[in-house]
């Protein structure tokens, strides 16, 4: 794992596309939640801390990152030219300014952006590079159980794709997308998705409390149930509707609950909610 950030050469036809062993640093631009999740994942997977550099203006965040052993830069400087890969993890509205400051020092690097809604067209322009990848992770990345949808510009080589996989793997699963437009759908389903699961948990906790359970017990029951159902679904080849049918015997308690949800249009409301997130992701992308 430690040697994945070699500067990429253009691959030859037939190259097996494994990244060149090298110890060039990974430059994280922005050291907030998402960058920290990725850095912690890489550290857990054996990447030496000194190979992780982070540009972060906030003093408190700097101290936290230094505590992890990372090399922290308060502002971009010429040393960044050593980085093979730059991972852009600042807020979307800050990205043009951060790019103007750091990109001149990162010529030749592979660029990976996790900024929601910022298109590769904008990134290519701001970064002055065609070797640009967009990823949409989600918050379970913090515990290595996230999932990212990832789109690479056509100029990104298979060896560079392998580098992207090495960087994102510690955050959980990833899926490559053939079309950038699909990142808006990924944002709507899995990017915002953890909040939908929390929303479901909230309602289950409230209902449990309403039925007389102590709040802590209701919370434990709801959380473990959503987590357990997720783990069960992940470990099964069956689609969710089959798993649901298996625990829904006619006339039973689960059947009563699902019938009530269907009568209330819960499924349709959830589909509208995902569509609303999708529309918002598209609008943010057009504004970038
Ligand atoms: N968190 C998620 O679940 C999630 C999921 C998918 C995608 N993303 C994307 O990940 C990106 C980062 O999100 P986040 O939640 O990690 O945000 P965050 O915690 O606010 O982290 C961003 C960090 O970048 C710093 N920063 C500001 N200007 C900078 C500059 N010019 N150069 C370098 N660093 C700069 C910020 O410092 P200050 O606080 O001083 O401004 C902050 O510490 C966003 O674009 C977001 O869309 C996040």
mmCIF file of N, CA and C and ligand atoms in Angstrom, residues 28-38 54-59 61-62 64-65 73-76 87-102 113-118 135-142 147-148 187 190-192 194, ligand 1:
data_model
loop_
_atom_site.group_PDB
_atom_site.id
_atom_site.type_symbol
_atom_site.label_atom_id
_atom_site.label_comp_id
_atom_site.label_asym_id
_atom_site.label_seq_id
_atom_site.Cartn_x
_atom_site.Cartn_y
_atom_site.Cartn_z
ATOM 1 N N UNK A 28 -3.071 16.411 -0.002
ATOM 2 C CA UNK A 28 -4.486 16.661 0.276
ATOM 3 C C UNK A 28 -4.671 18.169 0.323
ATOM 4 N N UNK A 29 -5.563 18.697 -0.477
ATOM 5 C CA UNK A 29 -5.815 20.139 -0.451
ATOM 6 C C UNK A 29 -7.115 20.336 0.326
ATOM 7 N N UNK A 30 -6.972 20.813 1.558
ATOM 8 C CA UNK A 30 -8.088 20.860 2.499
ATOM 9 C C UNK A 30 -7.937 19.676 3.435
ATOM 10 N N UNK A 31 -7.997 19.957 4.742
ATOM 11 C CA UNK A 31 -7.786 18.876 5.717
ATOM 12 C C UNK A 31 -8.977 18.707 6.641
ATOM 13 N N UNK A 32 -10.187 18.814 6.091
ATOM 14 C CA UNK A 32 -11.404 18.695 6.910
ATOM 15 C C UNK A 32 -11.864 17.258 7.052
ATOM 16 N N UNK A 33 -13.202 17.102 7.131
ATOM 17 C CA UNK A 33 -13.784 15.784 7.422
ATOM 18 C C UNK A 33 -13.410 14.733 6.390
ATOM 19 N N UNK A 34 -13.642 15.049 5.124
ATOM 20 C CA UNK A 34 -13.458 14.021 4.097
ATOM 21 C C UNK A 34 -11.977 13.711 3.902
ATOM 22 N N UNK A 35 -11.140 14.754 3.872
ATOM 23 C CA UNK A 35 -9.700 14.517 3.727
ATOM 24 C C UNK A 35 -9.186 13.688 4.906
ATOM 25 N N UNK A 36 -9.672 13.981 6.106
ATOM 26 C CA UNK A 36 -9.220 13.238 7.293
ATOM 27 C C UNK A 36 -9.651 11.781 7.200
ATOM 28 N N UNK A 37 -10.883 11.547 6.713
ATOM 29 C CA UNK A 37 -11.360 10.162 6.572
ATOM 30 C C UNK A 37 -10.447 9.397 5.623
ATOM 31 N N UNK A 38 -10.078 10.042 4.529
ATOM 32 C CA UNK A 38 -9.217 9.378 3.541
ATOM 33 C C UNK A 38 -7.814 9.172 4.124
ATOM 34 N N UNK A 54 -0.664 17.757 3.633
ATOM 35 C CA UNK A 54 -1.975 18.400 3.591
ATOM 36 C C UNK A 54 -1.831 19.914 3.651
ATOM 37 N N UNK A 55 -2.542 20.572 2.751
ATOM 38 C CA UNK A 55 -2.594 22.034 2.758
ATOM 39 C C UNK A 55 -3.856 22.420 3.506
ATOM 40 N N UNK A 56 -3.695 23.114 4.620
ATOM 41 C CA UNK A 56 -4.850 23.412 5.478
ATOM 42 C C UNK A 56 -4.597 24.741 6.202
ATOM 43 N N UNK A 57 -5.441 25.761 5.940
ATOM 44 C CA UNK A 57 -5.200 27.067 6.555
ATOM 45 C C UNK A 57 -5.655 27.178 8.015
ATOM 46 N N UNK A 58 -6.541 26.301 8.447
ATOM 47 C CA UNK A 58 -7.112 26.442 9.789
ATOM 48 C C UNK A 58 -6.172 25.879 10.860
ATOM 49 N N UNK A 59 -5.828 26.719 11.868
ATOM 50 C CA UNK A 59 -4.809 26.351 12.859
ATOM 51 C C UNK A 59 -5.214 25.121 13.672
ATOM 52 N N UNK A 61 -7.265 22.694 12.776
ATOM 53 C CA UNK A 61 -7.174 21.508 11.914
ATOM 54 C C UNK A 61 -5.706 21.129 11.693
ATOM 55 N N UNK A 62 -4.866 22.149 11.562
ATOM 56 C CA UNK A 62 -3.423 21.871 11.367
ATOM 57 C C UNK A 62 -2.881 21.042 12.530
ATOM 58 N N UNK A 64 -4.477 19.122 14.601
ATOM 59 C CA UNK A 64 -5.049 17.757 14.577
ATOM 60 C C UNK A 64 -4.309 16.885 13.554
ATOM 61 N N UNK A 65 -4.042 17.468 12.391
ATOM 62 C CA UNK A 65 -3.388 16.701 11.316
ATOM 63 C C UNK A 65 -1.925 16.423 11.645
ATOM 64 N N UNK A 73 0.989 21.933 5.527
ATOM 65 C CA UNK A 73 1.388 23.222 4.952
ATOM 66 C C UNK A 73 0.242 24.197 5.190
ATOM 67 N N UNK A 74 0.544 25.350 5.752
ATOM 68 C CA UNK A 74 -0.500 26.352 5.977
ATOM 69 C C UNK A 74 -0.941 26.967 4.659
ATOM 70 N N UNK A 75 -0.075 26.932 3.678
ATOM 71 C CA UNK A 75 -0.392 27.459 2.340
ATOM 72 C C UNK A 75 0.427 26.667 1.331
ATOM 73 N N UNK A 76 -0.069 26.570 0.100
ATOM 74 C CA UNK A 76 0.683 25.799 -0.893
ATOM 75 C C UNK A 76 2.040 26.421 -1.176
ATOM 76 N N UNK A 87 -5.373 15.485 -3.990
ATOM 77 C CA UNK A 87 -6.766 15.178 -3.692
ATOM 78 C C UNK A 87 -7.427 16.444 -3.152
ATOM 79 N N UNK A 88 -8.397 16.932 -3.906
ATOM 80 C CA UNK A 88 -9.038 18.212 -3.591
ATOM 81 C C UNK A 88 -10.239 17.950 -2.707
ATOM 82 N N UNK A 89 -10.144 18.411 -1.445
ATOM 83 C CA UNK A 89 -11.203 18.145 -0.470
ATOM 84 C C UNK A 89 -11.575 19.420 0.276
ATOM 85 N N UNK A 90 -11.717 20.505 -0.491
ATOM 86 C CA UNK A 90 -12.233 21.751 0.086
ATOM 87 C C UNK A 90 -13.692 21.896 -0.321
ATOM 88 N N UNK A 91 -14.412 22.796 0.311
ATOM 89 C CA UNK A 91 -15.806 23.049 -0.037
ATOM 90 C C UNK A 91 -15.876 23.526 -1.490
ATOM 91 N N UNK A 92 -16.936 23.144 -2.193
ATOM 92 C CA UNK A 92 -17.022 23.497 -3.618
ATOM 93 C C UNK A 92 -16.821 24.982 -3.892
ATOM 94 N N UNK A 93 -17.378 25.839 -3.031
ATOM 95 C CA UNK A 93 -17.295 27.288 -3.294
ATOM 96 C C UNK A 93 -15.885 27.837 -3.096
ATOM 97 N N UNK A 94 -15.057 27.069 -2.381
ATOM 98 C CA UNK A 94 -13.678 27.491 -2.096
ATOM 99 C C UNK A 94 -12.711 26.984 -3.175
ATOM 100 N N UNK A 95 -13.176 26.006 -3.939
ATOM 101 C CA UNK A 95 -12.272 25.309 -4.866
ATOM 102 C C UNK A 95 -11.595 26.218 -5.897
ATOM 103 N N UNK A 96 -12.322 27.165 -6.527
ATOM 104 C CA UNK A 96 -11.621 27.996 -7.523
ATOM 105 C C UNK A 96 -10.430 28.746 -6.914
ATOM 106 N N UNK A 97 -10.642 29.263 -5.705
ATOM 107 C CA UNK A 97 -9.565 30.017 -5.039
ATOM 108 C C UNK A 97 -8.425 29.076 -4.615
ATOM 109 N N UNK A 98 -8.784 27.919 -4.060
ATOM 110 C CA UNK A 98 -7.754 26.950 -3.635
ATOM 111 C C UNK A 98 -6.955 26.478 -4.850
ATOM 112 N N UNK A 99 -7.653 26.294 -5.986
ATOM 113 C CA UNK A 99 -6.974 25.840 -7.207
ATOM 114 C C UNK A 99 -6.009 26.909 -7.708
ATOM 115 N N UNK A 100 -6.464 28.150 -7.653
ATOM 116 C CA UNK A 100 -5.600 29.242 -8.131
ATOM 117 C C UNK A 100 -4.311 29.279 -7.312
ATOM 118 N N UNK A 101 -4.423 28.960 -6.012
ATOM 119 C CA UNK A 101 -3.238 29.012 -5.133
ATOM 120 C C UNK A 101 -2.330 27.793 -5.294
ATOM 121 N N UNK A 102 -2.950 26.600 -5.382
ATOM 122 C CA UNK A 102 -2.135 25.374 -5.311
ATOM 123 C C UNK A 102 -1.809 24.752 -6.664
ATOM 124 N N UNK A 113 -10.878 15.033 -7.290
ATOM 125 C CA UNK A 113 -11.711 15.975 -6.533
ATOM 126 C C UNK A 113 -12.881 15.236 -5.901
ATOM 127 N N UNK A 114 -13.138 15.532 -4.625
ATOM 128 C CA UNK A 114 -14.338 14.986 -3.980
ATOM 129 C C UNK A 114 -15.380 16.093 -3.771
ATOM 130 N N UNK A 115 -15.138 17.260 -4.360
ATOM 131 C CA UNK A 115 -16.053 18.394 -4.158
ATOM 132 C C UNK A 115 -17.387 18.126 -4.847
ATOM 133 N N UNK A 116 -18.458 18.170 -4.072
ATOM 134 C CA UNK A 116 -19.778 17.851 -4.609
ATOM 135 C C UNK A 116 -20.159 18.842 -5.706
ATOM 136 N N UNK A 117 -20.600 18.320 -6.825
ATOM 137 C CA UNK A 117 -21.196 19.146 -7.867
ATOM 138 C C UNK A 117 -20.222 19.903 -8.752
ATOM 139 N N UNK A 118 -18.936 19.860 -8.475
ATOM 140 C CA UNK A 118 -17.986 20.619 -9.307
ATOM 141 C C UNK A 118 -17.583 19.748 -10.497
ATOM 142 N N UNK A 135 -14.764 12.106 -7.612
ATOM 143 C CA UNK A 135 -15.307 11.032 -6.778
ATOM 144 C C UNK A 135 -16.395 11.603 -5.873
ATOM 145 N N UNK A 136 -17.424 10.831 -5.657
ATOM 146 C CA UNK A 136 -18.458 11.216 -4.702
ATOM 147 C C UNK A 136 -18.514 10.164 -3.600
ATOM 148 N N UNK A 137 -17.802 10.425 -2.497
ATOM 149 C CA UNK A 137 -17.847 9.482 -1.364
ATOM 150 C C UNK A 137 -19.059 9.770 -0.469
ATOM 151 N N UNK A 138 -19.198 9.020 0.596
ATOM 152 C CA UNK A 138 -20.200 9.370 1.610
ATOM 153 C C UNK A 138 -19.601 9.209 3.012
ATOM 154 N N UNK A 139 -20.336 9.663 4.021
ATOM 155 C CA UNK A 139 -19.721 9.780 5.358
ATOM 156 C C UNK A 139 -19.291 8.464 6.009
ATOM 157 N N UNK A 140 -19.895 7.312 5.722
ATOM 158 C CA UNK A 140 -19.333 6.090 6.322
ATOM 159 C C UNK A 140 -17.882 5.833 5.902
ATOM 160 N N UNK A 141 -17.365 6.645 4.981
ATOM 161 C CA UNK A 141 -15.928 6.613 4.663
ATOM 162 C C UNK A 141 -15.113 6.803 5.936
ATOM 163 N N UNK A 142 -15.665 7.540 6.895
ATOM 164 C CA UNK A 142 -14.964 7.804 8.162
ATOM 165 C C UNK A 142 -14.597 6.520 8.891
ATOM 166 N N UNK A 147 -19.075 4.332 0.369
ATOM 167 C CA UNK A 147 -19.048 3.925 -1.037
ATOM 168 C C UNK A 147 -18.913 5.186 -1.877
ATOM 169 N N UNK A 148 -18.052 5.115 -2.882
ATOM 170 C CA UNK A 148 -17.819 6.268 -3.761
ATOM 171 C C UNK A 148 -18.179 5.900 -5.185
ATOM 172 N N UNK A 187 -24.769 10.963 -6.045
ATOM 173 C CA UNK A 187 -24.945 11.931 -4.953
ATOM 174 C C UNK A 187 -26.319 11.744 -4.311
ATOM 175 N N UNK A 190 -26.359 7.603 -2.763
ATOM 176 C CA UNK A 190 -25.444 7.217 -1.674
ATOM 177 C C UNK A 190 -24.744 8.400 -1.012
ATOM 178 N N UNK A 191 -24.510 9.496 -1.774
ATOM 179 C CA UNK A 191 -23.856 10.667 -1.171
ATOM 180 C C UNK A 191 -24.707 11.227 -0.038
ATOM 181 N N UNK A 192 -25.972 11.482 -0.346
ATOM 182 C CA UNK A 192 -26.905 11.981 0.670
ATOM 183 C C UNK A 192 -27.554 10.840 1.437
ATOM 184 N N UNK A 194 -26.739 8.372 3.581
ATOM 185 C CA UNK A 194 -26.668 8.103 5.019
ATOM 186 C C UNK A 194 -27.716 8.902 5.809
HETATM 187 N N1 LIG B 1 -18.290 15.315 4.322
HETATM 188 C C1 LIG B 1 -18.889 14.508 3.470
HETATM 189 O O1 LIG B 1 -19.635 13.608 3.814
HETATM 190 C C2 LIG B 1 -18.650 14.642 1.997
HETATM 191 C C3 LIG B 1 -19.188 13.673 1.130
HETATM 192 C C4 LIG B 1 -18.906 13.803 -0.229
HETATM 193 C C5 LIG B 1 -18.159 14.854 -0.698
HETATM 194 N N2 LIG B 1 -17.690 15.785 0.176
HETATM 195 C C6 LIG B 1 -16.945 16.904 -0.354
HETATM 196 O O2 LIG B 1 -15.703 16.977 0.298
HETATM 197 C C7 LIG B 1 -15.289 18.330 0.299
HETATM 198 C C8 LIG B 1 -14.806 18.651 1.684
HETATM 199 O O3 LIG B 1 -15.896 18.465 2.579
HETATM 200 P P1 LIG B 1 -15.622 18.373 4.139
HETATM 201 O O4 LIG B 1 -16.890 17.945 4.777
HETATM 202 O O5 LIG B 1 -14.381 17.617 4.382
HETATM 203 O O6 LIG B 1 -15.383 19.944 4.425
HETATM 204 P P2 LIG B 1 -14.579 20.616 5.626
HETATM 205 O O7 LIG B 1 -14.587 19.717 6.813
HETATM 206 O O8 LIG B 1 -15.080 22.023 5.743
HETATM 207 O O9 LIG B 1 -13.053 20.640 5.085
HETATM 208 C C9 LIG B 1 -12.565 21.561 4.179
HETATM 209 C C10 LIG B 1 -11.251 22.097 4.746
HETATM 210 O O10 LIG B 1 -10.580 22.842 3.730
HETATM 211 C C11 LIG B 1 -10.010 23.990 4.338
HETATM 212 N N3 LIG B 1 -9.737 25.044 3.352
HETATM 213 C C12 LIG B 1 -10.443 26.170 3.091
HETATM 214 N N4 LIG B 1 -9.842 26.892 2.119
HETATM 215 C C13 LIG B 1 -8.731 26.215 1.755
HETATM 216 C C14 LIG B 1 -7.699 26.444 0.795
HETATM 217 N N5 LIG B 1 -7.697 27.527 0.006
HETATM 218 N N6 LIG B 1 -6.718 25.520 0.669
HETATM 219 C C15 LIG B 1 -6.712 24.425 1.442
HETATM 220 N N7 LIG B 1 -7.673 24.156 2.376
HETATM 221 C C16 LIG B 1 -8.668 25.025 2.517
HETATM 222 C C17 LIG B 1 -11.047 24.384 5.340
HETATM 223 O O11 LIG B 1 -10.506 25.272 6.289
HETATM 224 P P3 LIG B 1 -11.485 26.410 6.930
HETATM 225 O O12 LIG B 1 -12.396 25.662 7.840
HETATM 226 O O13 LIG B 1 -10.532 27.328 7.611
HETATM 227 O O14 LIG B 1 -12.223 27.040 5.776
HETATM 228 C C18 LIG B 1 -11.448 23.043 5.925
HETATM 229 O O15 LIG B 1 -10.618 22.658 6.979
HETATM 230 C C19 LIG B 1 -16.469 19.192 -0.122
HETATM 231 O O16 LIG B 1 -16.241 19.694 -1.421
HETATM 232 C C20 LIG B 1 -17.630 18.234 -0.128
HETATM 233 O O17 LIG B 1 -18.508 18.531 -1.177
HETATM 234 C C21 LIG B 1 -17.903 15.708 1.524
#
